[in-house]
CSV table of C-alpha atoms and ligand atoms in Angstrom, one decimal:
chain,number,residue,atom,x,y,z
A,1,MET,CA,119.6,67.5,100.9
A,2,SER,CA,116.3,65.7,100.3
A,3,LEU,CA,114.0,65.0,97.7
A,4,ALA,CA,111.5,67.3,99.1
A,5,ALA,CA,113.7,70.0,100.4
A,6,SER,CA,113.3,72.1,96.7
A,7,GLY,CA,111.1,74.8,98.6
A,8,ASP,CA,114.0,76.7,99.3
A,9,THR,CA,116.0,79.2,97.2
A,10,ILE,CA,119.7,78.3,96.3
A,11,ALA,CA,122.5,80.6,95.3
A,12,ALA,CA,126.4,80.1,94.5
A,13,ILE,CA,128.7,81.4,92.0
A,14,ALA,CA,128.7,79.7,89.2
A,15,THR,CA,132.1,80.7,87.4
A,16,ALA,CA,135.6,80.4,88.6
A,17,VAL,CA,136.7,82.8,91.1
A,18,ALA,CA,140.2,84.3,91.6
A,19,ALA,CA,141.5,87.7,92.6
A,20,GLY,CA,142.4,89.5,89.1
A,21,ALA,CA,141.0,86.7,86.8
A,22,GLY,CA,137.5,86.3,84.7
A,23,SER,CA,136.2,89.4,83.7
A,24,VAL,CA,132.6,88.5,84.2
A,25,ALA,CA,131.2,86.3,87.3
A,26,ILE,CA,128.0,84.9,87.4
A,27,ILE,CA,125.7,84.4,90.6
A,28,ARG,CA,122.9,81.7,89.9
A,29,VAL,CA,119.9,81.8,92.2
A,30,SER,CA,117.1,78.8,91.9
A,31,GLY,CA,113.8,78.7,93.5
A,32,PRO,CA,110.4,80.6,94.5
A,33,GLN,CA,112.2,83.4,96.0
A,34,ALA,CA,114.6,84.4,93.1
A,35,GLU,CA,112.9,87.0,91.5
A,36,ALA,CA,111.6,88.6,95.0
A,37,ILE,CA,115.4,88.6,96.0
A,38,ALA,CA,116.6,90.3,92.6
A,39,ARG,CA,113.8,92.7,92.8
A,40,SER,CA,115.5,93.8,96.1
A,41,LEU,CA,118.8,94.4,95.1
A,42,PHE,CA,118.8,95.3,91.4
A,43,ARG,CA,118.0,98.6,90.0
A,44,PRO,CA,117.5,98.6,86.2
A,45,ALA,CA,118.4,101.5,84.2
A,46,GLY,CA,115.7,103.9,82.5
A,47,GLN,CA,112.4,102.0,81.7
A,48,GLN,CA,113.4,98.5,81.2
A,49,VAL,CA,110.5,96.0,81.7
A,50,TRP,CA,111.3,92.9,84.2
A,51,GLU,CA,110.6,90.2,81.8
A,52,SER,CA,111.3,86.6,81.5
A,53,HIS,CA,114.2,85.6,79.4
A,54,ARG,CA,115.1,89.1,78.7
A,55,ILE,CA,118.3,90.6,79.9
A,56,LEU,CA,118.2,93.7,81.9
A,57,TYR,CA,121.1,96.3,82.4
A,58,GLY,CA,121.4,98.0,85.8
A,59,HIS,CA,123.0,98.2,89.1
A,60,VAL,CA,123.0,96.2,92.5
A,61,GLN,CA,122.3,98.4,95.3
A,62,ASP,CA,123.0,97.1,99.2
A,63,PRO,CA,119.7,97.7,100.4
A,64,SER,CA,120.6,98.6,103.7
A,65,SER,CA,122.8,101.3,103.0
A,66,GLY,CA,121.9,102.3,99.1
A,67,GLU,CA,125.4,101.8,98.1
A,68,VAL,CA,126.0,100.8,94.6
A,69,ILE,CA,127.8,97.3,94.6
A,70,ASP,CA,128.1,96.8,90.8
A,71,GLU,CA,127.1,97.2,87.5
A,72,ILE,CA,125.7,93.9,86.1
A,73,LEU,CA,123.3,92.2,83.4
A,74,LEU,CA,120.4,90.2,85.0
A,75,LEU,CA,118.9,87.3,83.3
A,76,LEU,CA,115.6,86.3,84.7
A,77,MET,CA,113.8,83.0,83.6
A,78,HIS,CA,110.7,81.8,85.1
A,79,ALA,CA,109.8,78.6,86.0
A,80,PRO,CA,109.6,76.1,84.2
A,81,ARG,CA,111.8,77.6,81.1
A,82,SER,CA,115.2,77.1,83.2
A,83,PHE,CA,118.1,74.5,84.0
A,84,THR,CA,116.2,73.6,87.2
A,85,ARG,CA,112.9,74.1,85.9
A,86,GLU,CA,112.5,76.0,88.7
A,87,THR,CA,112.7,80.2,88.8
A,88,VAL,CA,116.1,81.1,87.8
A,89,VAL,CA,117.8,84.6,88.2
A,90,GLU,CA,121.5,84.9,86.9
A,91,PHE,CA,123.6,88.0,88.1
A,92,HIS,CA,126.3,88.7,85.6
A,93,GLY,CA,128.6,91.0,87.3
A,94,HIS,CA,132.3,91.9,87.0
A,95,GLY,CA,135.0,89.2,87.9
A,96,GLY,CA,137.8,88.9,90.1
A,97,LEU,CA,137.2,88.1,93.7
A,98,VAL,CA,135.9,90.9,95.8
A,99,VAL,CA,132.7,92.2,94.4
A,100,VAL,CA,130.9,88.7,93.5
A,101,GLN,CA,131.6,87.7,96.8
A,102,ARG,CA,130.1,90.8,98.0
A,103,LEU,CA,127.0,90.2,95.7
A,104,LEU,CA,126.5,86.7,96.8
A,105,GLN,CA,126.6,87.7,100.5
A,106,LEU,CA,123.6,90.0,99.5
A,107,VAL,CA,121.6,87.5,97.7
A,108,LEU,CA,121.8,85.2,100.9
A,109,GLU,CA,120.9,88.2,103.0
A,110,ALA,CA,118.1,88.7,100.9
A,111,GLY,CA,116.7,85.1,101.6
A,112,ALA,CA,118.6,82.5,99.6
A,113,ARG,CA,120.8,79.5,101.1
A,114,ARG,CA,124.2,78.9,99.6
A,115,ALA,CA,124.0,75.9,97.3
A,116,LEU,CA,125.6,72.5,97.7
A,117,PRO,CA,127.9,70.9,95.3
A,118,GLY,CA,126.0,69.8,92.5
A,119,GLU,CA,122.5,71.0,93.6
A,120,PHE,CA,121.4,73.1,90.8
A,121,SER,CA,121.8,69.8,88.7
A,122,GLN,CA,120.1,67.9,91.4
A,123,ARG,CA,117.2,69.7,91.3
A,124,ALA,CA,117.2,70.0,87.5
A,125,PHE,CA,117.2,65.9,87.9
A,126,LEU,CA,114.5,65.7,90.2
A,127,ASN,CA,112.3,68.1,88.4
A,128,GLY,CA,112.8,65.7,85.3
A,129,ARG,CA,114.7,68.5,83.3
A,130,LEU,CA,117.8,66.2,83.2
A,131,ASP,CA,118.2,62.5,83.4
A,132,LEU,CA,121.0,60.9,85.8
A,133,THR,CA,123.8,59.9,83.0
A,134,ARG,CA,123.3,63.4,81.2
A,135,ALA,CA,124.0,64.9,84.8
A,136,GLU,CA,126.8,63.5,85.3
A,137,ALA,CA,128.2,63.8,81.8
A,138,ILE,CA,127.8,67.7,82.1
A,139,SER,CA,129.9,67.2,85.4
A,140,GLU,CA,132.6,65.3,83.5
A,141,LEU,CA,132.7,68.0,80.9
A,142,VAL,CA,133.7,70.5,83.1
A,143,SER,CA,136.2,68.8,85.2
A,144,ALA,CA,137.7,67.3,81.8
A,145,ARG,CA,141.3,68.0,81.6
A,146,SER,CA,142.1,66.7,77.7
A,147,GLN,CA,140.2,67.5,74.8
A,148,ARG,CA,139.5,63.5,74.5
A,149,ALA,CA,138.0,63.4,77.9
A,150,ALA,CA,135.7,66.4,76.8
A,151,GLN,CA,134.8,64.3,73.7
A,152,LEU,CA,133.9,61.2,76.1
A,153,ALA,CA,131.5,63.4,78.4
A,154,ILE,CA,129.7,65.3,75.2
A,155,ALA,CA,129.2,61.6,73.9
A,156,GLY,CA,127.7,60.9,77.2
A,157,LEU,CA,125.5,64.1,77.0
A,158,ASP,CA,123.7,63.0,73.7
A,159,GLY,CA,121.6,60.4,76.0
A,160,GLY,CA,123.2,57.3,74.4
A,161,LEU,CA,124.0,55.7,77.6
A,162,GLN,CA,120.9,56.7,79.2
A,163,GLU,CA,118.9,55.1,76.6
A,164,LYS,CA,121.3,52.0,76.3
A,165,ILE,CA,120.7,51.0,79.7
A,166,ASP,CA,117.0,51.7,80.0
A,167,THR,CA,116.7,49.2,77.0
A,168,LEU,CA,118.7,46.7,78.9
A,169,ARG,CA,116.6,47.1,82.0
A,170,ASP,CA,113.4,46.9,80.1
A,171,GLN,CA,114.3,43.6,78.6
A,172,LEU,CA,115.1,42.5,82.3
A,173,LEU,CA,111.9,43.8,83.6
A,174,ASP,CA,109.7,42.1,80.8
A,175,GLN,CA,111.5,38.9,82.0
A,176,LEU,CA,110.8,39.5,85.6
A,177,ALA,CA,107.4,39.9,84.9
A,178,GLU,CA,106.8,36.8,82.9
A,179,LEU,CA,108.6,35.2,85.7
A,180,GLU,CA,106.9,36.7,88.6
A,181,ALA,CA,103.7,35.9,87.1
A,182,ARG,CA,104.4,32.2,87.0
A,183,VAL,CA,105.2,32.2,90.6
A,184,ASP,CA,101.8,33.2,91.3
A,185,PHE,CA,99.4,32.2,88.9
A,186,GLU,CA,101.5,29.0,87.2
A,187,GLU,CA,98.3,26.8,86.4
A,188,ASN,CA,96.4,30.0,84.5
A,189,LEU,CA,99.2,30.9,82.3
A,190,PRO,CA,100.7,29.2,79.3
A,191,PRO,CA,103.8,27.5,80.1
A,192,LEU,CA,107.3,29.5,80.3
A,193,ASN,CA,110.2,28.7,78.0
A,194,GLY,CA,113.1,28.8,80.6
A,195,LYS,CA,115.6,28.6,78.0
A,196,SER,CA,114.3,32.0,76.0
A,197,VAL,CA,114.5,33.5,79.2
A,198,GLN,CA,118.0,32.9,80.0
A,199,GLU,CA,118.8,33.6,76.2
A,200,VAL,CA,117.7,37.2,77.1
A,201,LEU,CA,119.4,37.3,80.7
A,202,LYS,CA,122.6,35.9,78.6
A,203,GLY,CA,122.6,38.8,75.9
A,204,VAL,CA,122.1,41.5,78.3
A,205,GLN,CA,124.8,39.8,80.7
A,206,GLN,CA,127.2,40.1,77.7
A,207,GLU,CA,126.3,43.9,76.6
A,208,LEU,CA,126.9,45.0,80.2
A,209,MET,CA,130.2,43.3,80.3
A,210,GLN,CA,131.5,45.1,76.7
A,211,LEU,CA,130.5,48.4,78.6
A,212,VAL,CA,132.5,47.5,81.3
A,213,ALA,CA,135.2,46.7,79.1
A,214,ASP,CA,135.1,49.7,76.8
A,215,ALA,CA,134.9,51.7,80.3
A,216,GLU,CA,137.9,50.3,81.5
A,217,ARG,CA,139.7,51.6,78.0
A,218,ALA,CA,138.4,54.7,78.5
A,219,ARG,CA,139.2,55.3,81.9
A,220,LEU,CA,142.6,56.6,81.3
A,221,VAL,CA,141.7,59.0,79.3
A,222,ARG,CA,138.9,60.3,81.8
A,223,ASP,CA,140.9,60.3,84.9
A,224,GLY,CA,144.6,60.5,83.8
A,225,ALA,CA,147.6,58.8,85.7
A,226,ARG,CA,150.2,60.1,88.1
A,227,VAL,CA,153.7,58.8,86.7
A,228,ALA,CA,156.8,59.5,89.2
A,229,ILE,CA,160.0,59.7,87.9
A,230,VAL,CA,162.5,58.3,90.0
A,231,GLY,CA,166.1,57.2,89.8
A,232,ARG,CA,169.5,58.1,91.4
A,233,PRO,CA,170.8,61.7,91.8
A,234,ASN,CA,171.8,63.5,88.9
A,235,VAL,CA,170.6,60.8,85.9
A,236,GLY,CA,168.4,64.0,84.7
A,237,LYS,CA,165.0,63.3,86.2
A,238,SER,CA,164.3,66.9,86.5
A,239,SER,CA,165.6,67.7,83.1
A,240,LEU,CA,163.2,65.2,81.7
A,241,LEU,CA,160.3,66.5,83.7
A,242,ASN,CA,161.3,70.2,81.8
A,243,ALA,CA,161.5,68.7,78.6
A,244,LEU,CA,158.4,66.8,78.8
A,245,SER,CA,156.6,69.7,79.9
A,246,ARG,CA,158.3,72.2,77.7
A,247,SER,CA,159.0,74.4,80.8
A,248,GLU,CA,161.8,75.4,83.2
A,249,ARG,CA,159.4,74.2,85.8
A,250,ALA,CA,162.2,72.1,87.7
A,251,ILE,CA,165.7,73.4,88.9
A,252,VAL,CA,168.3,71.8,87.2
A,253,THR,CA,172.2,71.5,88.3
A,254,ASP,CA,175.1,69.3,87.8
A,255,LEU,CA,175.2,68.9,91.8
A,256,PRO,CA,173.7,65.4,92.9
A,257,GLY,CA,170.9,66.0,95.3
A,258,THR,CA,169.2,69.2,93.9
A,259,THR,CA,165.6,68.4,93.9
A,260,ARG,CA,164.6,68.0,97.8
A,261,ASP,CA,160.4,67.9,97.4
A,262,LEU,CA,157.9,66.7,94.9
A,263,LEU,CA,157.2,68.6,92.5
A,264,ASP,CA,154.0,68.1,90.1
A,265,CYS,CA,153.3,69.0,86.8
A,266,ASP,CA,150.1,68.4,84.4
A,267,LEU,CA,150.6,67.5,80.7
A,268,VAL,CA,148.3,65.9,78.2
A,269,LEU,CA,150.2,63.1,75.9
A,270,GLN,CA,148.1,62.3,73.0
A,271,GLY,CA,144.7,63.1,74.8
A,272,VAL,CA,145.6,61.6,78.0
A,273,PRO,CA,145.9,64.0,81.1
A,274,VAL,CA,149.4,62.6,82.8
A,275,THR,CA,150.6,64.2,86.2
A,276,LEU,CA,154.5,64.0,86.0
A,277,LEU,CA,156.0,63.9,89.5
A,278,ASP,CA,159.8,64.9,89.8
A,279,THR,CA,161.2,63.6,92.7
A,280,ALA,CA,164.6,63.8,94.9
A,281,GLY,CA,167.1,61.4,93.3
A,282,ILE,CA,167.3,58.2,95.8
A,283,ARG,CA,170.7,57.6,97.6
A,284,GLN,CA,172.1,57.0,101.1
A,285,THR,CA,172.7,60.4,102.8
A,286,SER,CA,173.2,61.9,106.0
A,287,ASP,CA,171.7,65.3,104.9
A,288,LYS,CA,168.8,65.9,106.9
A,289,VAL,CA,166.7,67.7,104.3
A,290,GLU,CA,167.6,65.2,101.5
A,291,GLN,CA,166.6,62.4,103.6
A,292,LEU,CA,162.7,63.7,104.1
A,293,GLY,CA,162.8,64.3,100.3
A,294,ILE,CA,164.1,60.9,99.7
A,295,GLU,CA,161.0,59.8,101.8
A,296,ARG,CA,158.9,61.4,99.7
A,297,SER,CA,160.1,60.0,96.8
A,298,ARG,CA,160.0,56.6,98.1
A,299,ALA,CA,156.3,57.4,98.6
A,300,ALA,CA,155.5,58.5,95.4
A,301,LEU,CA,157.0,55.5,94.0
A,302,ALA,CA,154.7,53.3,96.2
A,303,SER,CA,151.5,55.3,95.4
A,304,ALA,CA,152.0,56.4,91.6
A,305,ASP,CA,150.0,54.9,88.9
A,306,ALA,CA,153.1,54.4,86.9
A,307,VAL,CA,156.7,54.5,87.6
A,308,LEU,CA,159.2,55.8,85.5
A,309,LEU,CA,162.9,54.7,86.3
A,310,LEU,CA,165.5,56.8,84.8
A,311,HIS,CA,169.4,55.8,85.0
A,312,ASP,CA,172.3,57.5,83.4
A,313,ILE,CA,173.1,55.3,80.0
A,314,SER,CA,176.3,56.9,80.0
A,315,CYS,CA,177.3,55.4,83.4
A,316,GLY,CA,175.6,52.2,82.4
A,317,TRP,CA,173.1,50.4,84.9
A,318,SER,CA,174.7,50.1,88.6
A,319,PRO,CA,174.0,47.9,91.4
A,320,GLU,CA,172.3,51.0,92.8
A,321,ASP,CA,169.8,51.1,90.0
A,322,GLN,CA,169.2,47.5,90.2
A,323,GLU,CA,168.2,48.2,94.0
A,324,LEU,CA,166.0,50.6,93.3
A,325,LEU,CA,164.3,48.4,90.5
A,326,GLU,CA,163.3,46.0,93.2
A,327,THR,CA,161.5,48.5,95.1
A,328,VAL,CA,159.1,49.3,92.8
A,329,PRO,CA,155.7,47.4,93.8
A,330,GLU,CA,154.5,44.6,91.9
A,331,GLY,CA,151.7,45.3,89.7
A,332,VAL,CA,152.8,49.0,89.2
A,333,PRO,CA,153.7,49.6,85.5
A,334,LEU,CA,157.2,50.2,85.2
A,335,LEU,CA,159.1,52.0,82.4
A,336,ARG,CA,163.0,51.9,82.3
A,337,VAL,CA,164.5,54.9,80.8
A,338,GLY,CA,168.2,55.4,79.8
A,339,ASN,CA,169.1,59.1,79.7
A,340,LYS,CA,172.1,61.1,78.5
A,341,ALA,CA,172.0,59.0,75.3
A,342,ASP,CA,174.1,62.3,73.7
A,343,LEU,CA,177.0,61.4,76.1
A,344,ALA,CA,177.1,57.7,74.7
A,345,PRO,CA,175.6,57.3,71.3
A,346,GLU,CA,177.4,53.9,71.0
A,347,ALA,CA,175.9,52.4,74.3
A,348,GLU,CA,173.5,49.7,73.9
A,349,SER,CA,170.4,50.1,75.9
A,350,PRO,CA,169.4,46.8,78.0
A,351,PRO,CA,166.4,45.3,76.6
A,352,GLY,CA,163.0,46.9,77.7
A,353,VAL,CA,165.0,50.2,78.0
A,354,VAL,CA,163.8,53.3,76.3
A,355,ALA,CA,167.2,55.3,75.4
A,356,ILE,CA,166.5,59.1,75.6
A,357,SER,CA,168.3,62.5,75.9
A,358,ALA,CA,166.4,65.1,78.0
A,359,ARG,CA,169.0,67.5,76.9
A,360,ASP,CA,168.5,67.4,72.9
A,361,GLY,CA,165.1,65.9,72.9
A,362,GLN,CA,166.1,62.5,71.3
A,363,GLY,CA,163.9,59.3,71.9
A,364,LEU,CA,161.5,61.8,73.9
A,365,GLU,CA,158.2,60.8,71.4
A,366,ARG,CA,158.7,57.1,71.7
A,367,LEU,CA,159.2,57.6,75.4
A,368,GLU,CA,155.8,59.3,75.5
A,369,ARG,CA,154.4,56.5,73.4
A,370,GLU,CA,155.9,53.9,75.6
A,371,LEU,CA,154.7,55.7,78.6
A,372,LEU,CA,151.2,55.5,77.9
A,373,ARG,CA,151.2,52.0,76.5
A,374,CYS,CA,152.4,51.1,79.9
A,375,CYS,CA,149.6,52.8,81.5
A,376,GLY,CA,147.5,50.6,79.5
A,377,HIS,CA,146.3,52.9,76.9
A,378,SER,CA,145.6,51.7,73.6
A,379,CYS,CA,145.6,53.8,70.6
A,380,ASP,CA,143.1,51.7,68.5
A,381,GLY,CA,140.3,54.1,69.9
A,382,VAL,CA,137.9,54.1,72.5
A,383,ASN,CA,134.2,53.5,71.9
A,384,LEU,CA,133.3,57.2,72.2
A,385,GLN,CA,129.3,56.4,72.2
A,386,VAL,CA,129.3,55.3,75.7
A,387,ALA,CA,131.5,55.3,78.2
A,388,LEU,CA,130.4,54.8,82.1
A,389,ASN,CA,131.9,56.4,84.8
A,390,GLN,CA,133.4,54.5,87.9
A,391,ARG,CA,130.2,54.7,89.5
A,392,GLN,CA,128.1,53.5,86.7
A,393,CYS,CA,130.9,50.7,86.0
A,394,ASP,CA,130.6,49.7,89.4
A,395,LEU,CA,127.1,48.9,89.0
A,396,ALA,CA,127.1,47.5,85.5
A,397,LYS,CA,129.5,45.0,86.9
A,398,SER,CA,127.5,43.8,89.6
A,399,ALA,CA,124.3,43.9,87.5
A,400,ALA,CA,126.4,41.4,85.3
A,401,ALA,CA,127.4,39.5,88.3
A,402,ALA,CA,123.7,39.2,89.6
A,403,LEU,CA,122.6,37.9,86.2
A,404,GLY,CA,125.2,35.4,86.2
A,405,ARG,CA,123.9,34.0,89.9
A,406,SER,CA,120.3,34.2,88.2
A,407,LEU,CA,121.5,31.9,85.1
A,408,GLU,CA,123.0,29.6,87.7
A,409,ALA,CA,119.6,29.1,89.3
A,410,ALA,CA,118.4,28.6,85.9
A,411,GLN,CA,120.8,26.0,84.9
A,412,GLN,CA,119.8,24.2,88.1
A,413,GLU,CA,116.7,24.2,87.2
A,414,LEU,CA,115.5,25.8,90.4
A,415,PRO,CA,111.9,27.1,90.6
A,416,TRP,CA,111.1,30.4,89.2
A,417,ASP,CA,111.2,32.4,92.5
A,418,PHE,CA,114.8,31.6,92.8
A,419,TRP,CA,115.6,33.0,89.2
A,420,THR,CA,114.0,36.4,90.2
A,421,ILE,CA,115.9,37.0,93.2
A,422,ASP,CA,118.9,38.1,91.7
A,423,LEU,CA,117.2,39.2,88.6
A,424,ARG,CA,115.8,42.0,90.7
A,425,ASP,CA,119.2,43.0,91.9
A,426,ALA,CA,120.5,43.5,88.5
A,427,ILE,CA,117.1,45.5,87.7
A,428,ARG,CA,118.0,47.6,91.0
A,429,ALA,CA,121.5,48.4,89.7
A,430,LEU,CA,120.7,49.3,86.1
A,431,GLY,CA,118.0,51.7,87.8
A,432,GLU,CA,120.9,53.3,89.8
A,433,ILE,CA,122.8,54.0,86.7
A,434,THR,CA,120.1,56.0,85.2
A,435,GLY,CA,118.1,57.2,88.3
A,436,ALA,CA,115.1,55.3,87.7
A,437,GLU,CA,115.2,53.5,91.0
A,438,ILE,CA,118.0,55.4,93.3
A,439,SER,CA,117.9,56.2,96.9
A,440,GLU,CA,118.1,59.8,98.4
A,441,ALA,CA,121.4,59.2,99.9
A,442,VAL,CA,123.2,57.8,96.8
A,443,LEU,CA,121.8,60.6,94.7
A,444,ASP,CA,123.0,63.1,97.4
A,445,ARG,CA,126.6,61.4,97.2
A,446,VAL,CA,126.5,61.4,93.1
A,447,PHE,CA,125.6,65.2,93.3
A,448,SER,CA,127.8,66.1,95.8
A,449,ARG,CA,130.8,65.2,93.4
A,450,PHE,CA,129.8,68.1,91.3
A,451,CYS,CA,131.2,71.4,91.5
A,452,ILE,CA,129.6,74.3,93.3
A,453,GLY,CA,127.3,76.2,91.2
A,454,LYS,CA,127.0,73.3,89.2
B,1,LIG,N1,174.7,65.5,78.4
B,1,LIG,C1,173.4,65.6,79.2
B,1,LIG,N2,173.0,65.8,80.3
B,1,LIG,C2,172.1,65.8,80.9
B,1,LIG,C3,170.8,65.4,80.3
B,1,LIG,N3,170.0,65.4,81.2
B,1,LIG,C4,170.5,66.1,82.5
B,1,LIG,N4,171.7,66.6,82.2
B,1,LIG,C5,172.8,67.0,82.8
B,1,LIG,O1,172.7,66.1,84.1
B,1,LIG,C6,172.8,67.2,85.6
B,1,LIG,C7,171.5,66.7,86.2
B,1,LIG,O2,170.2,66.9,85.8
B,1,LIG,P1,169.0,66.5,86.8
B,1,LIG,O3,168.0,67.0,86.0
B,1,LIG,O4,169.1,67.9,87.6
B,1,LIG,O5,169.1,65.5,87.7
B,1,LIG,P2,168.2,65.3,88.9
B,1,LIG,O6,168.1,63.4,88.4
B,1,LIG,O7,167.2,65.8,88.3
B,1,LIG,O8,169.3,65.5,89.8
B,1,LIG,P3,168.8,65.4,91.4
B,1,LIG,O9,167.7,66.5,91.3
B,1,LIG,O10,169.7,65.6,91.9
B,1,LIG,O11,168.0,63.8,92.0
B,1,LIG,C8,172.5,68.4,84.8
B,1,LIG,O12,173.9,69.3,84.9
B,1,LIG,C9,171.7,68.3,83.5
B,1,LIG,O13,171.9,69.4,82.6
B,1,LIG,C10,171.3,64.8,79.0
B,1,LIG,O14,170.2,64.2,78.4
B,1,LIG,N5,172.5,65.0,78.5
B,2,LIG,MG1,166.1,66.9,90.3
């Protein structure tokens, strides 16, 4: 994709596509050929006039055979009053898999090209319709896995983030202008107060660090966590997965070695999207299939964001449980849980162990809370006004670090041009957040993470 290539016409299915699902499907076409393509395929019923921003009713016909493909509503939006600011046509046809694919094929044969992921949004951005942080917020809204993640994305849509970063960047640009003027024309200008420059840089640096800290707190809500339930056979891992997901997703039997493969299940716990992994019970075994399953359990244990180590509290903590505990990699958040508390109501749970019963539900609420806490979730609320995503957060961090270097040059009383080198880096990083200063390649990478049709 290139900045200059918006001369062609792109098309994509903008709605989710699946056989038997979705009663309506929308194909979106954007570019100079959009209207001509629509006119070549669409036959309005009766005496309707082709007009911008008006819904037409009619049929799509294959121009080569005259065959009617679908009965649709068509929406024409002349440039610049559209999402991309180009002429856009939307075909609202029937859902499912077959008809909509055929319709897209006809649109492509009529002269459009398949849109890349995020290409509509990229055009909207390039044509000044949408700023970069808002475009990213829309993409995050679409992929939000919980209500709270959606709220964060909506907060990004109101433009608070764009304004905030723009303001910080403007402050730095003002200082850069002062410094650069002194580098070239020191003698003709009033003396510059180095201390007040440093104050501004420090202030901006602090605000950036606050944004980074907020983003880290919001990350769990946005990205969720993968939690592996591991333990010896028969301790009740699959029963726990079923209890937490309120389903019968996993097979449960009283035979040790029931689960052979990894099983995942998506839930939302207090607004946080969590993927639970049920694993094969870990033990010594000569069964080939079980061994392979156990290898997968160990891999899950090593790669999860958090580990829930389950043991049978009615049997007590065994040397095998201890051995397993020791295989949990350092730094991975770990929650120890004792199951089957219903069988041993008197049993003392060791310190730091949450006692539950997957069978009767006892202790599960506490388990959910402890699990989130162990993943780093704080319930004291996240600053919903502005939460940087990973890309933005990395850039904010590097801007803050560059300001730190600039401040060091200032403290060492180096000449002005030494201050400006890192200051310019900080400004560039902030410009990359807002899109004010961004290379084509980076832009392509940002938009390629969007979904097709967006
Ligand atoms: N009394 C009681 N029995 C439980 C509880 N949780 C699970 N069980 C029983 O323990 C047995 C094993 O449960 P599973 O959930 O299959 O255990 P698992 O850890 O997944 O076992 P593997 O897949 O073989 O590793 C079943 O008979 C369950 O009904 C509990 O909280 N209380
Ligand atoms: Mg199991």
